[in-house]
CSV table of C-alpha atoms and ligand atoms in Angstrom, one decimal:
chain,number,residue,atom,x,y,z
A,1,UNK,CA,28.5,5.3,212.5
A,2,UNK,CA,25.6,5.0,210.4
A,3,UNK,CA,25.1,2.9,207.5
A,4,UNK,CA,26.0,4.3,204.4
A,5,UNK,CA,26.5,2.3,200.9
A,6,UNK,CA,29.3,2.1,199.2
A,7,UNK,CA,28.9,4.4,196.6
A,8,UNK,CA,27.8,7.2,199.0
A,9,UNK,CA,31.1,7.2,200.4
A,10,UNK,CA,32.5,9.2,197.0
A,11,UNK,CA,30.0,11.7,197.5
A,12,UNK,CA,31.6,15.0,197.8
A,13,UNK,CA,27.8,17.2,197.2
A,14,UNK,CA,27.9,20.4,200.1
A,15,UNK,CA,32.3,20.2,200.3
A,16,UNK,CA,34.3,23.0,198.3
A,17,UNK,CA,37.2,21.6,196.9
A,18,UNK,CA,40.5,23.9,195.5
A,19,UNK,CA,42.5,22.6,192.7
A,20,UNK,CA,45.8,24.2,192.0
A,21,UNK,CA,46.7,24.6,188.3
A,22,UNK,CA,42.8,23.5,187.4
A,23,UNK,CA,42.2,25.1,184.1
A,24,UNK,CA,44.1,22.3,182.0
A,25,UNK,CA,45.7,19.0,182.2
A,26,UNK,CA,45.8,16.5,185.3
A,27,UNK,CA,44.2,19.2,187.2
A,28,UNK,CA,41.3,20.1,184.9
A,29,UNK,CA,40.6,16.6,184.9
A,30,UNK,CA,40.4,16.4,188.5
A,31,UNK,CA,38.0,18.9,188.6
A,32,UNK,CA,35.6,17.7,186.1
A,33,UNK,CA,35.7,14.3,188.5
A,34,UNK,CA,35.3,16.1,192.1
A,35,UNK,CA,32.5,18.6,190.6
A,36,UNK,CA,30.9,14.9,189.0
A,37,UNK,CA,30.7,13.5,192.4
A,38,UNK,CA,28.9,16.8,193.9
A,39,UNK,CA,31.9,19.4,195.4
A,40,UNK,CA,31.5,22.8,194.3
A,41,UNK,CA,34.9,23.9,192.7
A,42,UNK,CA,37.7,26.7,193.2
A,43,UNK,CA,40.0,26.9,190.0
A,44,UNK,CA,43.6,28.3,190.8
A,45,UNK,CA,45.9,29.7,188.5
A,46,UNK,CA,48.2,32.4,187.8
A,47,UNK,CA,45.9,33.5,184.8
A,48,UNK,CA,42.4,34.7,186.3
A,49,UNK,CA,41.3,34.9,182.0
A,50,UNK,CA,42.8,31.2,182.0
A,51,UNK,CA,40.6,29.8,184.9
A,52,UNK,CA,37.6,32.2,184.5
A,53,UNK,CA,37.7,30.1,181.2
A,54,UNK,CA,37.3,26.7,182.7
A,55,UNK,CA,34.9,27.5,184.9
A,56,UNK,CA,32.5,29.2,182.5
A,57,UNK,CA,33.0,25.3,181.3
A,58,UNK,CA,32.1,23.8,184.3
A,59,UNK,CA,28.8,26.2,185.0
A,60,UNK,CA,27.9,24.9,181.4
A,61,UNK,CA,27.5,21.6,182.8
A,62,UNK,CA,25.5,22.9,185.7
A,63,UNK,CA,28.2,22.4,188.7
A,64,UNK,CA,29.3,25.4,191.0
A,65,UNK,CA,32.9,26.6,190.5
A,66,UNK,CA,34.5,29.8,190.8
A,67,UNK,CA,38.0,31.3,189.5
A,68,UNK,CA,41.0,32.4,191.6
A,69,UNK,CA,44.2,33.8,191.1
A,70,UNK,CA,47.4,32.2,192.4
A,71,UNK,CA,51.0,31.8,191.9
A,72,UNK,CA,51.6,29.3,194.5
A,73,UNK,CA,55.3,29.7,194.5
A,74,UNK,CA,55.1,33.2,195.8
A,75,UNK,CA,53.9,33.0,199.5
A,76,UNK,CA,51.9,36.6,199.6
A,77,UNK,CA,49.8,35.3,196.5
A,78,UNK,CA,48.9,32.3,198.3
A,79,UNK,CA,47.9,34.1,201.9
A,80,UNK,CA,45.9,36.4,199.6
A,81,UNK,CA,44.2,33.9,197.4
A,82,UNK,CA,43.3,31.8,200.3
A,83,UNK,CA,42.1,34.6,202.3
A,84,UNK,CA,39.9,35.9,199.6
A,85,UNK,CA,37.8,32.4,200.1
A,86,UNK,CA,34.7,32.7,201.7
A,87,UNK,CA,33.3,29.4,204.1
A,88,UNK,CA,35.1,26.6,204.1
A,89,UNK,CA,37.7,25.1,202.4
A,90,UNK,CA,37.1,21.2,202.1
A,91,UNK,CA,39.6,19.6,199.1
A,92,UNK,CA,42.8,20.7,198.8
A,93,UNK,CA,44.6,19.2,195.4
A,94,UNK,CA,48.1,20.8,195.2
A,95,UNK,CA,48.2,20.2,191.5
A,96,UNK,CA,50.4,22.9,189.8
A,97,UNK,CA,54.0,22.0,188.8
A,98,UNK,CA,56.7,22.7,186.2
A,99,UNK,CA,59.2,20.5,185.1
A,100,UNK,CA,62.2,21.0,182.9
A,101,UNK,CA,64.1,18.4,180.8
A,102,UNK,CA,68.0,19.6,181.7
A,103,UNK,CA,71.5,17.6,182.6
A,104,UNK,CA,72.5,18.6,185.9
A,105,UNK,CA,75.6,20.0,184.9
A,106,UNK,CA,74.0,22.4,183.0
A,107,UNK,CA,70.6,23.7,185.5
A,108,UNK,CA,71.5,27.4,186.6
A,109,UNK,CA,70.8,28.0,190.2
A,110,UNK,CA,67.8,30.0,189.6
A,111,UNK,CA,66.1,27.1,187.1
A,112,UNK,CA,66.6,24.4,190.3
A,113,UNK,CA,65.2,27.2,192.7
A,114,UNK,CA,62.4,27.5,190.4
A,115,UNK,CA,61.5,24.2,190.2
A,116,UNK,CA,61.9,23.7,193.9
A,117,UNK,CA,59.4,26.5,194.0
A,118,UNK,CA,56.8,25.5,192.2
A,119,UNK,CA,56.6,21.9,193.3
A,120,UNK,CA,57.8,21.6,196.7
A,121,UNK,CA,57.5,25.2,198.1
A,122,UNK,CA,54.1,25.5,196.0
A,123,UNK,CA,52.5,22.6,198.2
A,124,UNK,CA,53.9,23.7,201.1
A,125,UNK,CA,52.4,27.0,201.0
A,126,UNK,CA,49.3,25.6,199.9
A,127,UNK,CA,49.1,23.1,202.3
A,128,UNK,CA,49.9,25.2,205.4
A,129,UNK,CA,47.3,28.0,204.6
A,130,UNK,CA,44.8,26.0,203.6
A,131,UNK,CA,45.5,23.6,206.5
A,132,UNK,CA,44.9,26.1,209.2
A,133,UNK,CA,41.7,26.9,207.4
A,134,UNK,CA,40.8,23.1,207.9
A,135,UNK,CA,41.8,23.0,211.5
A,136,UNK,CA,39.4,25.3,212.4
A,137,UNK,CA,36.8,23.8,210.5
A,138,UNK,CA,37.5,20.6,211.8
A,139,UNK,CA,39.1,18.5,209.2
A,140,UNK,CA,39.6,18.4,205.4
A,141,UNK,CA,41.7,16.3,202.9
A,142,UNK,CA,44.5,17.2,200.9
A,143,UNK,CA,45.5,15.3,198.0
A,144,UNK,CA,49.4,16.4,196.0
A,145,UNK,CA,50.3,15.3,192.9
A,146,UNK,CA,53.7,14.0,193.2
A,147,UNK,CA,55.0,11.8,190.5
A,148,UNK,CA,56.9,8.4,189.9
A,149,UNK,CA,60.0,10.7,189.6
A,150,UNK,CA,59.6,11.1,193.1
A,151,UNK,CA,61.1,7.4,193.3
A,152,UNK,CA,62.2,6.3,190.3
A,153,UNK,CA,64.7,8.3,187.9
A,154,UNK,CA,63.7,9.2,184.3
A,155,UNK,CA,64.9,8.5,181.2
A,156,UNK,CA,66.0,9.7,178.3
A,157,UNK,CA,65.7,12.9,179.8
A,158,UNK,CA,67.2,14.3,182.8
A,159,UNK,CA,65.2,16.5,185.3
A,160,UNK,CA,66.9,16.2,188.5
A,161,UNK,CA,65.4,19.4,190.1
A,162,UNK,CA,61.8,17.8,188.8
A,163,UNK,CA,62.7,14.4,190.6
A,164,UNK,CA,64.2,16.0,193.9
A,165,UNK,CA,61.5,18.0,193.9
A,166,UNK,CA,58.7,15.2,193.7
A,167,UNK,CA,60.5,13.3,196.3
A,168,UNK,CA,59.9,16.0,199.0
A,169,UNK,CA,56.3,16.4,197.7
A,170,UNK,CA,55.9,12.9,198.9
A,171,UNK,CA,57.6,13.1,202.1
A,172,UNK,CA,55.7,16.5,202.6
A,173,UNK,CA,52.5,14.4,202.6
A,174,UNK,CA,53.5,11.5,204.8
A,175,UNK,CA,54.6,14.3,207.4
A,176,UNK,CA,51.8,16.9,207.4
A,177,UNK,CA,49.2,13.2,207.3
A,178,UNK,CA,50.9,12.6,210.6
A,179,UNK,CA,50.7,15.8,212.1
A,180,UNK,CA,47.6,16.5,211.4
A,181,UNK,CA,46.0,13.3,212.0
A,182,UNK,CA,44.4,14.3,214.9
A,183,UNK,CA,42.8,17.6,213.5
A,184,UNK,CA,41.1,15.1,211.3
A,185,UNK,CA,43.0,16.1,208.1
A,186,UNK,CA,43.8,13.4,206.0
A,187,UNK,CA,46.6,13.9,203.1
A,188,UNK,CA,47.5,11.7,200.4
A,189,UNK,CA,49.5,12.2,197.5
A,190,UNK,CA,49.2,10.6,193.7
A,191,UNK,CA,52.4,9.6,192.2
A,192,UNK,CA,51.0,9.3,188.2
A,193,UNK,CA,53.7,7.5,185.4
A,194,UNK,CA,53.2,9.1,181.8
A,195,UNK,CA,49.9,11.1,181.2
A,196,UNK,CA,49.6,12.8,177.9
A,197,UNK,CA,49.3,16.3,178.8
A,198,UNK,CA,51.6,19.4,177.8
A,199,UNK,CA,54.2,18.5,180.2
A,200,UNK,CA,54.6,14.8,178.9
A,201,UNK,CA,55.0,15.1,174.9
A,202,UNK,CA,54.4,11.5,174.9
A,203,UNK,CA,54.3,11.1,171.1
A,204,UNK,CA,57.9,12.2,170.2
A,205,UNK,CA,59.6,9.1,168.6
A,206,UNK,CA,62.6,10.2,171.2
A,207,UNK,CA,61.0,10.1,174.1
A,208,UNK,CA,58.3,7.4,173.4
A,209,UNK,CA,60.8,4.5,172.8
A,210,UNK,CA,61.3,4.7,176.6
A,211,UNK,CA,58.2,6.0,177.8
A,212,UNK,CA,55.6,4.1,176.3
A,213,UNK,CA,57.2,1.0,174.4
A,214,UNK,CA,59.5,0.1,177.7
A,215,UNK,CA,56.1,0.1,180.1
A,216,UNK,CA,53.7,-2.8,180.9
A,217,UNK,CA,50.8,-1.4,179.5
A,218,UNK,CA,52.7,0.2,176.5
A,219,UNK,CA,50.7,3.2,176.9
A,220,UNK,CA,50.7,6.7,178.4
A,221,UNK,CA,48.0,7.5,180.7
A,222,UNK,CA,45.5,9.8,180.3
A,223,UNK,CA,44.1,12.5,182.4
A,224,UNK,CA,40.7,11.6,183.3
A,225,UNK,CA,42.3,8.2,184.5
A,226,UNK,CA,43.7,9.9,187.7
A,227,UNK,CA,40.2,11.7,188.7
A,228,UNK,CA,38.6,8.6,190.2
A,229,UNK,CA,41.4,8.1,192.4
A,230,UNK,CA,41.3,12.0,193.3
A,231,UNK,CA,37.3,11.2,194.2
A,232,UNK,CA,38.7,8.4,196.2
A,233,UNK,CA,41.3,10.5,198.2
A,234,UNK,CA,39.0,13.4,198.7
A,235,UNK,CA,36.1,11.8,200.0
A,236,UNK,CA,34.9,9.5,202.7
A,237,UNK,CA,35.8,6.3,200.7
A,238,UNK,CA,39.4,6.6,202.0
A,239,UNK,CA,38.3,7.7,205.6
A,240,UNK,CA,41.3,4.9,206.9
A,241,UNK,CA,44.3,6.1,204.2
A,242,UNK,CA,46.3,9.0,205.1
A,243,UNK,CA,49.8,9.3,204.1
A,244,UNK,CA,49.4,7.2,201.3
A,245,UNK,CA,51.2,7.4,198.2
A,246,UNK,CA,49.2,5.8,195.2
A,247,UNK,CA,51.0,5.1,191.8
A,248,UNK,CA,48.9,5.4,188.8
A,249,UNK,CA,51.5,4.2,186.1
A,250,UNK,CA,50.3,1.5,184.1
A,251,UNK,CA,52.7,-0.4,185.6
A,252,UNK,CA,55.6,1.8,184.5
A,253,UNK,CA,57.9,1.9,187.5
A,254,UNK,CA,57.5,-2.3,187.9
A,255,UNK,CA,60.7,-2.9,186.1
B,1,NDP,P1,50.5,20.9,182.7
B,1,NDP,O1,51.8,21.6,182.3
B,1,NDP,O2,49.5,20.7,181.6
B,1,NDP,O3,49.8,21.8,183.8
B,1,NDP,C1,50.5,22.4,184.9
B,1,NDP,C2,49.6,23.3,185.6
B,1,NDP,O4,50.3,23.9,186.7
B,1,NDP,C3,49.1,24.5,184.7
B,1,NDP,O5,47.8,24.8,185.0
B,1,NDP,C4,50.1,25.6,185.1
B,1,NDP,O6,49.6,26.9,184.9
B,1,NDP,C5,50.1,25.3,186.6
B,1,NDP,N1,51.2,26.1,187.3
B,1,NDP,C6,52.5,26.0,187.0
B,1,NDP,N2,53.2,26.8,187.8
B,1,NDP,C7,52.2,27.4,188.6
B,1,NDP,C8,52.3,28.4,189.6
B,1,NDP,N3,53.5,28.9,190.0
B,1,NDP,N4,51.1,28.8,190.2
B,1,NDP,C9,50.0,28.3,189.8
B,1,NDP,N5,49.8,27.4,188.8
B,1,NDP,C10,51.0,27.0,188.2
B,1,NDP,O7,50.9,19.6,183.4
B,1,NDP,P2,50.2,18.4,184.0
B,1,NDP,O8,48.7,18.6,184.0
B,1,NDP,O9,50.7,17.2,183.3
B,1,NDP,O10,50.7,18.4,185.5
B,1,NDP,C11,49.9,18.5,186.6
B,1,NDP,C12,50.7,17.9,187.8
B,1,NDP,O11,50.9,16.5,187.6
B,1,NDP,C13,52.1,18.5,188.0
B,1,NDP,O12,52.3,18.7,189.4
B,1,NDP,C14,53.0,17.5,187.4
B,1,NDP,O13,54.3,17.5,188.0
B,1,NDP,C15,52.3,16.2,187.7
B,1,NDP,N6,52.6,15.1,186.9
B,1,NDP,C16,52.5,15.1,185.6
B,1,NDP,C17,52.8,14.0,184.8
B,1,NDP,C18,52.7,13.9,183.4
B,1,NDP,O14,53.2,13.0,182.7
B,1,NDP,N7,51.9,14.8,182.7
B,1,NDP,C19,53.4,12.8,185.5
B,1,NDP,C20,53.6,12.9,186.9
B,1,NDP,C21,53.2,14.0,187.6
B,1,NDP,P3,50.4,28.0,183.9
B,1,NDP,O15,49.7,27.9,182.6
B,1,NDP,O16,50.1,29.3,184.6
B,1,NDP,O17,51.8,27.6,183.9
């Protein structure tokens, strides 16, 4: 292998890389950090207006990125959407995901299903269409967003259909890494604690008391803290980690 510094190694200039829910939050984020360190960009969402939006953003700061439209709980949308993309397909981030703050006594079956949809089935569906894609081209590297409710359980609020669902996301990406190993595919997943985005009203007194007072760093995180470790995944730096599960919690989940 030839000699390359260290810093190359997060160079992602010449891959395409898809992010999943990219027009705001965690997955915006993301974005702006893989189109920083050179990939060209495909924004998925279920409103075209919504990512058309971001990317307008990104071609204001001079990187490549184009809009698609996507519900990735509904299978056809995702065959379509994937089979719309033109060359190849190089960074997968399965970012889009729901969550609902409900007692399990009272989640209707079609609220758990949704959930399970979204997150879990969402990936899947993802992952396996995009997958083949990178089979043929001869590798690729999939990063998930899972979440420290994939192995801890939250308080005050209850989500069970959010943790259960997490918990597959991460077992998802320590079976397909196996799998697909030998296709050089590598997949990942990043389990973050609190980040201050819509999902995680971090600043209401009820929830910050356990949130943000009861953790080590006594702060939420915020989004452009998990897109150097979303370079790291999706690029060469990582070429040894596959199946991986990296907490970005400030320490959260340590009690
Ligand atoms: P946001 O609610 O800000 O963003 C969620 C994104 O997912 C939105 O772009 C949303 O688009 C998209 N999305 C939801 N459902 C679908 C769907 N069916 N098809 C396509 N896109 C969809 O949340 P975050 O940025 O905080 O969350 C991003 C990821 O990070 C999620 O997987 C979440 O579970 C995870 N996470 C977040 C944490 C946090 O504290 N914020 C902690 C741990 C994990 P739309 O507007 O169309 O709904």
């Amino acid at each position: 292998m030839a000699k390359r510094g260290v810093l190359d190694t997060f160079n992602l200039a010449g891959k395409t890389a898809l992010v999943t829910g990219g027009y705001r939050g965690i997955g915006n984020a993301i974005g702006w950090a893989l189109a920083e360190a050179g990939a060209a960009l495909i924004i998925a969402a279920r409103s075209l207006d919504k990512a058309e939006q971001a990317v307008a953003e990104f071609k204001e700061a001079g990187h490549s990125a184009v809009a698609l439209k996507v519900d990735v709980a509904d299978y056809q949308s995702v065959q379509q959407a994937i089979a719309q993309i033109e060359g190849n397909i190089d960074v997968l981030v399965n970012n889009a995901g729901i969550c609902y703050h409900e007692a399990a006594v009272d989640i209707a079956p079609e609220r758990f299903t949704e959930v399970i949809n979204v997150n879990l089935n969402g990936v899947w569906f993802c992952s396996q269409a995009v997958g083949k894609r990178m089979i043929a081209q001869g590798g690729g590297t999939i990063i998930n967003i899972g979440s420290m409710s994939g192995d801890i359980v939250n308080r005050p609020q209850m989500q069970p259909a959010y943790n259960a669902s997490k918990a597959a996301v991460h077992h998802l990406t320590r079976s397909l890494a196996a799998e697909w190993a030998p296709h050089h595919i590598r997949v990942n997943a990043i389990a973050p604690g609190y980040i201050n985005t819509d999902m995680s009203p971090v600043d209401e007194p009820r929830f910050k008391r356990y949130w943000i007072e009861d953790a080590p760093q006594q702060r939420a995180g915020h989004p452009t803290e998990l897109g150097p470790l979303a370079v790291l995944l999706a690029s060469d730096a990582s070429s040894f980690m596959t199946g991986e599960i990296i907490t970005a919690d400030g320490g959260y989940t340590l009690y």
